[in-house]
PDB file of C-alpha atoms in Angstrom:
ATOM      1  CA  UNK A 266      27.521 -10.819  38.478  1.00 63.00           C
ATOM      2  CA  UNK A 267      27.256  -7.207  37.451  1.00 80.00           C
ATOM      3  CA  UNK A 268      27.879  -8.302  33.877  1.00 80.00           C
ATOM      4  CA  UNK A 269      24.771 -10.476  33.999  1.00 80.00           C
ATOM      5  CA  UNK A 270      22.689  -7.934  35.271  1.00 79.00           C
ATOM      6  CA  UNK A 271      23.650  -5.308  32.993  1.00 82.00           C
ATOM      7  CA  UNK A 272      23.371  -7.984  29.763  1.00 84.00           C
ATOM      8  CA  UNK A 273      19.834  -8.482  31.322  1.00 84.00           C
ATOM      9  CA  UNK A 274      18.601  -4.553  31.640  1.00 83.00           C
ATOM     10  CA  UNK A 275      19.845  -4.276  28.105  1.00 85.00           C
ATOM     11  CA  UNK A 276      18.054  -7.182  26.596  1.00 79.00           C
ATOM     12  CA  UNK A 277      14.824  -5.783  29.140  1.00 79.00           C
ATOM     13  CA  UNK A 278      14.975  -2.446  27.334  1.00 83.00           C
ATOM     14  CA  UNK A 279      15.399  -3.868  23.983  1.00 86.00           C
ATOM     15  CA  UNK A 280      12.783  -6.111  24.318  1.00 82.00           C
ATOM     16  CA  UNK A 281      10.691  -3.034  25.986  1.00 80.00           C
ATOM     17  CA  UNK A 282      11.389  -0.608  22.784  1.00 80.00           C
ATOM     18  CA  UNK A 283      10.716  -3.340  20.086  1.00 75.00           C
ATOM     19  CA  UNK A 284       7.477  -4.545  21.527  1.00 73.00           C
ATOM     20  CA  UNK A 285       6.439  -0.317  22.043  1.00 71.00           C
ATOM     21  CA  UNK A 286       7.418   0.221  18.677  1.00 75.00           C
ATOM     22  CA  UNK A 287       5.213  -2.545  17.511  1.00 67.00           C
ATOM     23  CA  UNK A 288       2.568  -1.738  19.063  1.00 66.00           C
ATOM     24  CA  UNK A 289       2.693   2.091  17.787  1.00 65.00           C
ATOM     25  CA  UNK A 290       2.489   0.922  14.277  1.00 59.00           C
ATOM     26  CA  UNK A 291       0.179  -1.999  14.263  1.00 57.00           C
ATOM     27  CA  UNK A 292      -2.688   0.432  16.595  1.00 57.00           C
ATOM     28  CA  UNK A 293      -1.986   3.686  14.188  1.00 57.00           C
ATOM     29  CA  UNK A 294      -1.995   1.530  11.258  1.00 56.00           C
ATOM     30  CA  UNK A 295      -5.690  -0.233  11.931  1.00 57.00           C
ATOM     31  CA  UNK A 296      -6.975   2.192  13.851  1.00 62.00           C
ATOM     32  CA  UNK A 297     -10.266   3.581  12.312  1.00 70.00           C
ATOM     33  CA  UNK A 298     -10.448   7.101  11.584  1.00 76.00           C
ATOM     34  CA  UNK A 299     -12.602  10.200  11.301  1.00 80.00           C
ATOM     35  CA  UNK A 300     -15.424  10.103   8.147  1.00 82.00           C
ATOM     36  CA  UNK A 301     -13.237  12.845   6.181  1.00 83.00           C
ATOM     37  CA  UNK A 302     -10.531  11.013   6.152  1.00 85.00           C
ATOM     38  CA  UNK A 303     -12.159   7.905   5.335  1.00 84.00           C
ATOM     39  CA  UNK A 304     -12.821   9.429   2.005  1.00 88.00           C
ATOM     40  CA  UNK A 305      -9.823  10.895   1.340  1.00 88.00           C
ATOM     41  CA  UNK A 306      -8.508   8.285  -0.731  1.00 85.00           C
ATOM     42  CA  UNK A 307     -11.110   8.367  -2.912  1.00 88.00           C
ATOM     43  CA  UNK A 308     -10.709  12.026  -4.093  1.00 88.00           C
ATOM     44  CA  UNK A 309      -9.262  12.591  -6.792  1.00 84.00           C
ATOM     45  CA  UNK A 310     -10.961   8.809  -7.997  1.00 82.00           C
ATOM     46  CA  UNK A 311     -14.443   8.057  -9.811  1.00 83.00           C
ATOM     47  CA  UNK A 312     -14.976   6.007  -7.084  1.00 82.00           C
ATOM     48  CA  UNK A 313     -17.488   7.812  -4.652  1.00 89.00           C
ATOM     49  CA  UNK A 314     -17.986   5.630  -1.835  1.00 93.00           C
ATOM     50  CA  UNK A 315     -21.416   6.517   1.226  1.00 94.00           C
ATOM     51  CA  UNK A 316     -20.706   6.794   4.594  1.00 94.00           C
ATOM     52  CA  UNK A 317     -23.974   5.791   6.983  1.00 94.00           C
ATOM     53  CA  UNK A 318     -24.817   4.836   9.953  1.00 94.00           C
ATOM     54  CA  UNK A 319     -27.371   1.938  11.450  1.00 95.00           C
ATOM     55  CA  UNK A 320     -28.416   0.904  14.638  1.00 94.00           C
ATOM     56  CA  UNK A 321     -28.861  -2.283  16.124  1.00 95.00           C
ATOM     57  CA  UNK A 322     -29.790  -3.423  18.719  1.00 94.00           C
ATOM     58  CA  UNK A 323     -29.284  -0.229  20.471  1.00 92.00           C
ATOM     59  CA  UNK A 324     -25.670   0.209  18.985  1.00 92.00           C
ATOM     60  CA  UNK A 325     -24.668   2.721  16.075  1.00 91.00           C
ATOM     61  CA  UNK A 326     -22.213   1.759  13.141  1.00 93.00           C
ATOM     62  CA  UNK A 327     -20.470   3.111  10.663  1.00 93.00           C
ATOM     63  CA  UNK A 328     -20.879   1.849   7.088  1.00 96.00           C
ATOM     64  CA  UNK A 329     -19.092   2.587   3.963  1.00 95.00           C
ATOM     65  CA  UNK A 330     -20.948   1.806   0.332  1.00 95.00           C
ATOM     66  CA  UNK A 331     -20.551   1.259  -2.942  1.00 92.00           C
ATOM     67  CA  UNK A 332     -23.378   0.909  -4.894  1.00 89.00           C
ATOM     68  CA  UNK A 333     -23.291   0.959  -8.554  1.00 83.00           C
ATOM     69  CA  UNK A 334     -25.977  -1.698  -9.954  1.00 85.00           C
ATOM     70  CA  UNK A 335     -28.370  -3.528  -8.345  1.00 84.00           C
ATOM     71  CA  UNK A 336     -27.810  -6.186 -10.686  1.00 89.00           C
ATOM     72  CA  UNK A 337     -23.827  -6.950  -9.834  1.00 93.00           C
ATOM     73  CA  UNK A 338     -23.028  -8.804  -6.652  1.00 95.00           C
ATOM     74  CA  UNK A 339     -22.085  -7.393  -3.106  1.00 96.00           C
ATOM     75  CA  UNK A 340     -18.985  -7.530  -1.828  1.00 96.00           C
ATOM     76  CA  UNK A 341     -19.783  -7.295   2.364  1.00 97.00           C
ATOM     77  CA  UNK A 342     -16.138  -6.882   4.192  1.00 97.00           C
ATOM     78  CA  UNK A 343     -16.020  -8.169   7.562  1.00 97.00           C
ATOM     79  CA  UNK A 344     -12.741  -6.755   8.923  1.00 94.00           C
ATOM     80  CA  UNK A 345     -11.023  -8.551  12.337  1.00 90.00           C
ATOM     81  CA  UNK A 346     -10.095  -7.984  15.351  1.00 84.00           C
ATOM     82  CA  UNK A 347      -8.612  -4.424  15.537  1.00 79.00           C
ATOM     83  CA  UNK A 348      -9.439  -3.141  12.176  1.00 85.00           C
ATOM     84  CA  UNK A 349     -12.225  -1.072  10.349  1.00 88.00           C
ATOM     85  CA  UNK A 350     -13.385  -0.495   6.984  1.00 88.00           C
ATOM     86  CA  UNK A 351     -10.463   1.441   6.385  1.00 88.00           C
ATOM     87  CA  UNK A 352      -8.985  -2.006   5.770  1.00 89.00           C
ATOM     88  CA  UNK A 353     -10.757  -2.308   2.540  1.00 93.00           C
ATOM     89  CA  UNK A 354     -10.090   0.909   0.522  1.00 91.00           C
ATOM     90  CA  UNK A 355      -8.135  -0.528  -1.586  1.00 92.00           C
ATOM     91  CA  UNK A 356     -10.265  -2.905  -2.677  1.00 94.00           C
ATOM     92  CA  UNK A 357     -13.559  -0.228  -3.307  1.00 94.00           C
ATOM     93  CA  UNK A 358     -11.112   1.289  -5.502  1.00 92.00           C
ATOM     94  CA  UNK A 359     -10.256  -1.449  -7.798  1.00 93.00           C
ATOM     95  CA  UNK A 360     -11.061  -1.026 -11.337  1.00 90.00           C
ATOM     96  CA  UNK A 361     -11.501  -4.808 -11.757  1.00 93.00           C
ATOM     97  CA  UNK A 362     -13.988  -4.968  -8.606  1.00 94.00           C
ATOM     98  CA  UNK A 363     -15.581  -2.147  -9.777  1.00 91.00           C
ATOM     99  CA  UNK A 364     -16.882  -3.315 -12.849  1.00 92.00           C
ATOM    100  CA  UNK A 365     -18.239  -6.714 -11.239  1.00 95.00           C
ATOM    101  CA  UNK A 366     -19.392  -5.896  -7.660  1.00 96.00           C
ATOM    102  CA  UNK A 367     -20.838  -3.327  -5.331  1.00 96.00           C
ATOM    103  CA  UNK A 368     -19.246  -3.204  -2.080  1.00 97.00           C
ATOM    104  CA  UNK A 369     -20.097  -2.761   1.327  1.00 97.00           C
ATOM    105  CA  UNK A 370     -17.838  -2.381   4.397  1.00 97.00           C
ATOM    106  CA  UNK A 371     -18.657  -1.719   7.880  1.00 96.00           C
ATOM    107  CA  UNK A 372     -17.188  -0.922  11.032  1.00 93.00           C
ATOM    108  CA  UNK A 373     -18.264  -3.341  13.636  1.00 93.00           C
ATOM    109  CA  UNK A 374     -19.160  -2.642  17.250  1.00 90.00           C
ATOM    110  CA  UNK A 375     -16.847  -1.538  19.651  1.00 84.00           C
ATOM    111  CA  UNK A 376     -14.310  -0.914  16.339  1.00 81.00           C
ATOM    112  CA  UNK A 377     -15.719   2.563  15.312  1.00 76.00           C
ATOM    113  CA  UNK A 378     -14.266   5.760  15.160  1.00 73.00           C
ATOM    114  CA  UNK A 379     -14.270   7.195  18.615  1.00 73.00           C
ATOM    115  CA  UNK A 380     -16.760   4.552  19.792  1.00 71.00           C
ATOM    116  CA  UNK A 381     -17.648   4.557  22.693  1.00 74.00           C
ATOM    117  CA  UNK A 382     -19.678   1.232  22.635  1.00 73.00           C
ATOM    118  CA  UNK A 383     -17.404  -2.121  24.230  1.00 76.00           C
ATOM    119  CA  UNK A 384     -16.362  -4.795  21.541  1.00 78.00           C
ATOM    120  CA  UNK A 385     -19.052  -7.302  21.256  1.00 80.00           C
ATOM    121  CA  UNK A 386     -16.992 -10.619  21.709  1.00 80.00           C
ATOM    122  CA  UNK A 387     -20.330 -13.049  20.779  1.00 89.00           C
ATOM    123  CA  UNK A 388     -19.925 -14.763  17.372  1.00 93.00           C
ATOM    124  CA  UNK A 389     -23.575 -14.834  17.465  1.00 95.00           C
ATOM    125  CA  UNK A 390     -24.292 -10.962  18.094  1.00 96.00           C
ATOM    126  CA  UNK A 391     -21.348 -10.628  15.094  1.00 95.00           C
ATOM    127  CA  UNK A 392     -23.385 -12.860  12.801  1.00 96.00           C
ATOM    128  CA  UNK A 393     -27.024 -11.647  13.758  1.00 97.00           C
ATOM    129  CA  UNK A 394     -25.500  -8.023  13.058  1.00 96.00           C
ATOM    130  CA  UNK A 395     -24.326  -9.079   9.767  1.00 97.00           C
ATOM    131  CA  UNK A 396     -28.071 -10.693   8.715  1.00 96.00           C
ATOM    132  CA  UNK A 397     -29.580  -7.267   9.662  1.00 97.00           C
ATOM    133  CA  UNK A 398     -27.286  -5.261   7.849  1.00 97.00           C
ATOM    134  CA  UNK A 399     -27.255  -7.519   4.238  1.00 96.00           C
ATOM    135  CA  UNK A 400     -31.192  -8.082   4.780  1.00 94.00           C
ATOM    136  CA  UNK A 401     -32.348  -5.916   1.709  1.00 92.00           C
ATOM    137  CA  UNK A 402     -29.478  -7.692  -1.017  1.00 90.00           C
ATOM    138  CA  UNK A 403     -30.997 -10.952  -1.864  1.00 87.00           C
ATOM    139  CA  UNK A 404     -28.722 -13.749  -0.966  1.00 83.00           C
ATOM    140  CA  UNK A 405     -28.176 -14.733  -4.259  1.00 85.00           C
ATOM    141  CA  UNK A 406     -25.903 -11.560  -4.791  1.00 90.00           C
ATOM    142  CA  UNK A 407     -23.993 -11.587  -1.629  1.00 93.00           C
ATOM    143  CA  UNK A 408     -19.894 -12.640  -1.620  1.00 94.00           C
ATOM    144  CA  UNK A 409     -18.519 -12.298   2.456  1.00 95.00           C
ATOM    145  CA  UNK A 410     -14.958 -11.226   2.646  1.00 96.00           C
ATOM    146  CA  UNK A 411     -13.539 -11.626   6.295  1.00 94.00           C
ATOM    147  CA  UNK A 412      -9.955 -11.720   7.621  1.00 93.00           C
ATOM    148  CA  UNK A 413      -8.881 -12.826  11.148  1.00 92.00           C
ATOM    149  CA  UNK A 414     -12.178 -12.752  13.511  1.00 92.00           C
ATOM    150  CA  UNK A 415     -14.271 -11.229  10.429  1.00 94.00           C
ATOM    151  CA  UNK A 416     -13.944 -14.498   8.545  1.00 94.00           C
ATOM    152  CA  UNK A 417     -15.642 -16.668  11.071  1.00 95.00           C
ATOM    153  CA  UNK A 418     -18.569 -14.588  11.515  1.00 95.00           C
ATOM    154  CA  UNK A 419     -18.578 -14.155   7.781  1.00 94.00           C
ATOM    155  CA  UNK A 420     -18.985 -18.024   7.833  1.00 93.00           C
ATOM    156  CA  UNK A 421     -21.405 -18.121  10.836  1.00 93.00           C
ATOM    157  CA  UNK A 422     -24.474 -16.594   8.703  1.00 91.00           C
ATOM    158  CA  UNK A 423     -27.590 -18.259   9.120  1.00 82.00           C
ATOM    159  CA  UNK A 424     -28.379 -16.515   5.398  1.00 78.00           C
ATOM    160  CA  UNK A 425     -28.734 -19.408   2.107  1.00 74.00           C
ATOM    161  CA  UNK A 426     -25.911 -18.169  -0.238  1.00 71.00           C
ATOM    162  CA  UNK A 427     -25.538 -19.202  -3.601  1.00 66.00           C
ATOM    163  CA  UNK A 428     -22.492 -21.854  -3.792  1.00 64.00           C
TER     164      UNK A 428
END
């Protein structure tokens, strides 16, 4: 019987360590950081990405921009659930992008840096959010990039895109 028991508490702790360990890295991997380092990437690049912030509705987010042309497309990233525009620096600093798109990523409610704002978890608020922040690039220029819960709301604009 003590065998058992002692197979079990091992298994228990295992278990225990592997999912604590897994946790550590997926929350310090996506978590969203402080503007400074946001930008550190980009240092010693010719890529020099805006931070901003908008409000709506009564809640402040972060945005990060790349605006080279107001001729090229947009890129808007719509990261998931537990992520940030932090999840798309690579992709603001790809040559090929760079020469065919501006970019813009944001940080969506609840998801900021130190936010103290809850997640929004309405599809709708996501999408209406979304609207107000492309409304000044004409829809004809706009390409949505989501992953995980960002690609739904991506989908769930109410804007006429080009096909």
């Amino acid at each position: 019987m003590s065998r058992h028991v002692n197979k079990i508490r091992i298994v228990c702790l295992t278990l225990f360590f592997v999912f604590a360990l897994v946790w550590f890295a997926f929350s310090s991997l996506t978590a969203p950081v402080a503007d400074e380092e946001l930008l550190t990437p980009f240092e010693n690049t010719s890529v020099k990405p805006v931070i901003g912030y908008k409000t709506y509705r009564g809640y402040t987010y972060r945005t990060l921009t790349l605006q080279h042309k107001d001729s090229l497309p947009t890129l808007v990233f719509v990261h998931g659930t537990v992520g940030s525009c932090v999840d798309f620096e690579k992709y603001m600093m790809d040559e090929g992008l760079l020469e065919k798109f501006n970019m813009l990523a944001y940080d969506r409610v609840g998801y900021n840096y130190k936010d103290k704002n809850h997640v929004k978890e309405s599809i709708a608020f996501e999408r209406d959010l979304l609207d107000d922040l492309t409304k000044e690039i004409p829809n004809d220029n706009i390409v949505y990039v989501g992953y995980s819960y960002g690609g739904p709301i991506a989908l769930a604009t109410k804007k006429k895109l080009k096909k």
